[in-house]
């Protein structure tokens, strides 16, 4: 383990330890929740959610997918599909990052600072996300970061199902354009909506899921805002990140994505 990674583990508040017999990152997960790095678990039969919005009203997000990032960005910026959200938002938060990224990070929805700046994961939670990504060798600018919802729910309430239904086509359009090799979903809301399940986060972590028709590998971990409130779970998040890194390495090596 190099000094750079040690520095980021320190930033995450994770104690470093060294196995008597092996480097720490090669030690299988012993948490009981994760599968560790000793082999990918069987992918569950969880299928991707339908991308058809359930609301019966024609809204901009029901337009055919765009093959152009700029067009998609303009559609999102002009979207008024959710009457409450487009009235209370400062601006839409499309997503940010490298449009050729192999990693796609998906969160829940913009918060107050994201709504002000027009960028996902800024502020303290964003800084922690950056540290988490760097801990597995990923500077923020090398990944793409987006949210389930492009507009901030007032008071940071949970997204409503109909809002997710309206907004999800934008995210699936982004995924179709990006073609990521792996998706890292952070937090319960992102995980449950991507997998169309109400299972608790504890049951979703530590497993390899897939998303969409391309069966893109999908790994679940905690939202950095949660980790700021519950630093004792940072070690479990580190296990998730190592699992995601190993999954990406295997996908890349097999050329299957
Ligand atoms: S949350 Fe999504 S669907 Fe709703 S108004 Fe914003 S961009 Fe449109």
Coordinates of C-alpha atoms and ligand atoms in Angstrom, one line a residue:
X1 CA 0.0 0.0 0.0
X2 CA 1.6 3.2 -1.1
X3 CA 1.9 6.4 0.8
X4 CA -0.6 8.2 -1.4
X5 CA -3.3 5.7 -0.7
X6 CA -2.4 5.7 2.9
X7 CA -3.0 9.5 2.9
X8 CA -6.5 9.1 1.4
X9 CA -7.4 6.3 3.8
X10 CA -6.4 8.7 6.5
X11 CA -8.6 11.3 4.9
X12 CA -11.5 8.8 5.1
X13 CA -10.7 8.1 8.7
X14 CA -10.0 4.4 8.0
X15 CA -7.5 2.7 10.2
X16 CA -4.7 1.0 8.2
X17 CA -3.7 -2.5 9.1
X18 CA -1.4 -5.1 7.5
X19 CA -2.2 -8.8 7.5
X20 CA 0.5 -11.1 8.7
X21 CA 0.3 -13.0 5.4
X22 CA -1.0 -10.7 2.7
X23 CA -1.4 -7.0 1.7
X24 CA -4.6 -5.6 3.2
X25 CA -6.3 -5.1 -0.1
X26 CA -6.0 -8.8 -0.9
X27 CA -7.6 -10.0 2.2
X28 CA -11.1 -11.3 1.6
X29 CA -14.0 -9.5 3.1
X30 CA -14.7 -10.7 6.6
X31 CA -17.5 -8.3 7.3
X32 CA -20.2 -10.8 6.5
X33 CA -21.9 -8.4 4.1
X34 CA -19.4 -8.1 1.3
X35 CA -17.8 -10.7 -1.0
X36 CA -14.3 -9.3 -0.7
X37 CA -11.8 -9.5 -3.6
X38 CA -11.4 -13.3 -3.7
X39 CA -13.9 -13.7 -6.5
X40 CA -16.9 -12.1 -7.9
X41 CA -20.2 -13.2 -6.5
X42 CA -22.9 -14.6 -8.6
X43 CA -24.9 -11.7 -10.2
X44 CA -28.4 -11.7 -8.8
X45 CA -31.4 -11.9 -11.0
X46 CA -32.3 -8.3 -10.3
X47 CA -33.4 -6.8 -13.6
X48 CA -33.1 -3.2 -14.6
X49 CA -36.2 -1.1 -14.1
X50 CA -38.4 -0.2 -17.0
X51 CA -37.4 3.2 -18.5
X52 CA -41.0 3.9 -19.4
X53 CA -42.3 6.7 -17.2
X54 CA -45.4 5.8 -15.4
X55 CA -47.0 9.2 -15.5
X56 CA -49.6 9.4 -18.3
X57 CA -48.7 12.9 -19.3
X58 CA -46.4 13.6 -22.2
X59 CA -43.3 15.3 -20.7
X60 CA -40.0 16.3 -22.2
X61 CA -38.3 13.3 -20.5
X62 CA -40.4 11.0 -22.7
X63 CA -38.6 12.2 -25.9
X64 CA -36.6 9.6 -27.7
X65 CA -33.1 9.3 -26.4
X66 CA -30.6 11.7 -27.8
X67 CA -27.3 10.7 -29.3
X68 CA -25.8 14.0 -28.4
X69 CA -24.6 15.2 -25.0
X70 CA -25.3 18.8 -25.8
X71 CA -28.9 18.2 -26.9
X72 CA -29.5 16.1 -23.8
X73 CA -28.1 18.8 -21.5
X74 CA -30.4 21.3 -23.1
X75 CA -33.4 19.1 -22.7
X76 CA -32.7 18.7 -19.0
X77 CA -32.1 22.4 -18.5
X78 CA -35.5 23.2 -20.1
X79 CA -37.4 20.4 -18.4
X80 CA -40.5 21.3 -16.5
X81 CA -41.9 17.9 -16.1
X82 CA -42.1 18.1 -12.3
X83 CA -44.1 21.2 -11.5
X84 CA -42.9 21.5 -7.9
X85 CA -39.2 20.9 -8.6
X86 CA -38.9 23.2 -11.5
X87 CA -40.5 25.9 -9.5
X88 CA -38.2 25.6 -6.5
X89 CA -34.9 24.8 -8.2
X90 CA -32.2 27.3 -8.9
X91 CA -31.1 25.3 -11.9
X92 CA -31.0 21.7 -13.1
X93 CA -27.9 19.7 -12.2
X94 CA -27.1 17.6 -15.3
X95 CA -24.0 15.8 -14.1
X96 CA -20.3 16.4 -14.4
X97 CA -17.1 14.7 -15.5
X98 CA -15.5 12.8 -18.3
X99 CA -17.9 11.8 -21.0
X100 CA -15.5 8.9 -21.9
X101 CA -15.3 7.7 -18.3
X102 CA -15.3 4.1 -17.5
X103 CA -16.8 4.8 -14.1
X104 CA -20.2 6.3 -13.5
X105 CA -21.1 7.4 -10.0
X106 CA -24.8 7.9 -9.3
X107 CA -26.3 9.7 -6.3
X108 CA -29.7 10.7 -5.2
X109 CA -30.5 14.3 -6.0
X110 CA -29.0 17.7 -5.8
X111 CA -28.8 19.3 -2.3
X112 CA -28.8 23.0 -1.5
X113 CA -25.2 23.6 -2.5
X114 CA -25.5 21.5 -5.7
X115 CA -28.6 23.4 -6.6
X116 CA -26.6 26.7 -6.2
X117 CA -23.5 25.6 -8.1
X118 CA -25.2 23.4 -10.7
X119 CA -22.8 20.5 -10.0
X120 CA -23.4 17.2 -8.2
X121 CA -21.5 16.3 -5.0
X122 CA -19.9 19.6 -4.0
X123 CA -19.4 20.7 -0.4
X124 CA -18.3 18.3 2.4
X125 CA -20.0 15.3 1.0
X126 CA -18.4 16.0 -2.4
X127 CA -15.0 16.3 -0.8
X128 CA -15.5 12.9 0.9
X129 CA -16.7 11.4 -2.4
X130 CA -13.5 12.7 -4.0
X131 CA -11.4 11.2 -1.3
X132 CA -13.2 7.8 -1.6
X133 CA -12.6 7.8 -5.4
X134 CA -9.0 8.8 -5.0
X135 CA -8.5 6.0 -2.5
X136 CA -9.1 3.6 -5.4
X137 CA -7.0 5.6 -7.8
X138 CA -9.7 7.7 -9.4
X139 CA -9.3 11.5 -9.5
X140 CA -12.8 13.1 -9.7
X141 CA -12.2 14.4 -13.3
X142 CA -11.7 10.8 -14.6
X143 CA -15.2 9.7 -13.7
X144 CA -18.7 10.9 -14.6
X145 CA -21.0 11.9 -11.7
X146 CA -24.8 12.2 -12.0
X147 CA -27.9 11.9 -9.8
X148 CA -31.2 10.0 -10.1
X149 CA -33.0 13.4 -10.1
X150 CA -31.7 16.5 -11.9
X151 CA -33.6 19.0 -9.7
X152 CA -33.3 19.5 -5.9
X153 CA -36.3 18.3 -3.9
X154 CA -37.2 21.1 -1.5
X155 CA -35.9 20.6 2.0
X156 CA -33.8 17.7 0.7
X157 CA -36.8 15.4 1.0
X158 CA -36.7 12.0 -0.7
X159 CA -37.6 12.0 -4.4
X160 CA -41.2 11.0 -5.1
X161 CA -41.7 8.0 -7.2
X162 CA -43.4 10.0 -10.0
X163 CA -40.4 12.4 -10.0
X164 CA -38.0 9.5 -10.4
X165 CA -40.2 8.0 -13.1
X166 CA -40.1 11.3 -15.1
X167 CA -36.4 11.9 -14.6
X168 CA -34.9 8.4 -15.0
X169 CA -35.0 8.5 -18.8
X170 CA -32.4 11.3 -18.7
X171 CA -30.1 9.2 -16.6
X172 CA -30.6 6.1 -18.8
X173 CA -29.9 8.4 -21.8
X174 CA -26.6 9.4 -20.1
X175 CA -25.7 5.8 -19.4
X176 CA -26.4 4.9 -23.1
X177 CA -24.1 7.7 -24.2
X178 CA -21.4 7.0 -21.7
X179 CA -21.4 3.2 -21.8
X180 CA -19.6 2.9 -18.5
X181 CA -17.8 -0.2 -17.5
X182 CA -19.1 0.0 -14.0
X183 CA -21.7 2.0 -12.1
X184 CA -21.1 2.9 -8.4
X185 CA -24.4 3.8 -6.8
X186 CA -24.0 5.8 -3.6
X187 CA -26.8 5.7 -1.0
X188 CA -30.1 4.0 -0.6
X189 CA -32.2 6.2 -2.9
X190 CA -29.9 5.7 -5.8
X191 CA -29.5 1.9 -5.2
X192 CA -33.2 1.3 -4.7
X193 CA -34.3 3.2 -7.8
X194 CA -31.7 1.8 -10.1
X195 CA -32.6 -1.7 -9.0
X196 CA -36.3 -1.1 -8.7
X197 CA -36.4 -2.6 -5.2
X198 CA -37.2 -1.4 -1.7
X199 CA -34.6 -3.7 -0.1
X200 CA -32.5 -2.0 2.5
X201 CA -29.0 -0.9 1.6
X202 CA -27.5 -3.5 3.9
X203 CA -29.0 -6.2 1.7
X204 CA -27.8 -4.5 -1.5
X205 CA -24.2 -3.9 -0.6
X206 CA -21.5 -6.5 -1.1
X207 CA -23.2 -8.0 -4.2
X208 CA -22.7 -7.5 -7.9
X209 CA -25.8 -6.2 -9.5
X210 CA -26.3 -5.2 -13.2
X211 CA -28.2 -2.3 -14.8
X212 CA -29.9 -1.9 -18.1
X213 CA -29.9 -3.9 -21.3
X214 CA -26.1 -3.8 -21.4
X215 CA -26.0 -5.5 -18.0
X216 CA -23.6 -2.9 -16.8
X217 CA -22.0 -4.0 -13.5
X218 CA -23.5 -2.1 -10.6
X219 CA -21.9 -1.9 -7.1
X220 CA -23.6 -0.2 -4.1
X221 CA -22.1 1.7 -1.3
X222 CA -23.0 4.4 1.3
X223 CA -23.7 8.0 0.4
X224 CA -20.8 10.2 1.6
X225 CA -23.3 12.5 3.4
X226 CA -24.3 9.4 5.5
X227 CA -20.7 8.6 6.1
X228 CA -20.1 12.1 7.4
X229 CA -22.9 11.4 10.0
X230 CA -21.8 7.8 10.6
X231 CA -18.0 7.6 10.3
X232 CA -18.0 4.1 11.9
X233 CA -19.3 2.8 8.5
X234 CA -16.4 4.1 6.5
X235 CA -14.6 0.8 6.8
X236 CA -17.6 -0.9 5.2
X237 CA -17.5 1.7 2.4
X238 CA -13.8 0.9 1.9
X239 CA -14.8 -2.7 1.4
X240 CA -17.3 -1.7 -1.2
X241 CA -14.8 0.5 -3.0
X242 CA -12.3 -2.4 -3.2
X243 CA -15.0 -4.6 -4.5
X244 CA -15.9 -2.1 -7.2
X245 CA -12.3 -1.7 -8.1
X246 CA -11.8 -5.5 -8.4
X247 CA -15.0 -5.7 -10.5
X248 CA -13.8 -3.0 -12.8
X249 CA -10.5 -4.8 -13.2
X250 CA -12.1 -8.0 -14.1
X251 CA -14.5 -6.5 -16.5
X252 CA -11.7 -4.6 -18.2
X253 CA -9.5 -7.8 -18.3
X254 CA -12.3 -9.8 -19.8
X255 CA -13.3 -7.2 -22.3
X256 CA -16.9 -8.0 -21.6
X257 CA -18.1 -4.4 -21.2
Ligands
LIG1 S1 -36.4 16.3 -11.7 FE1 -36.0 15.7 -13.8 S2 -38.0 15.3 -14.8 FE2 -38.3 16.5 -12.9 S3 -38.3 18.7 -13.7 FE3 -36.2 18.2 -13.0 S4 -35.2 17.5 -14.9 FE4 -37.4 17.4 -15.3

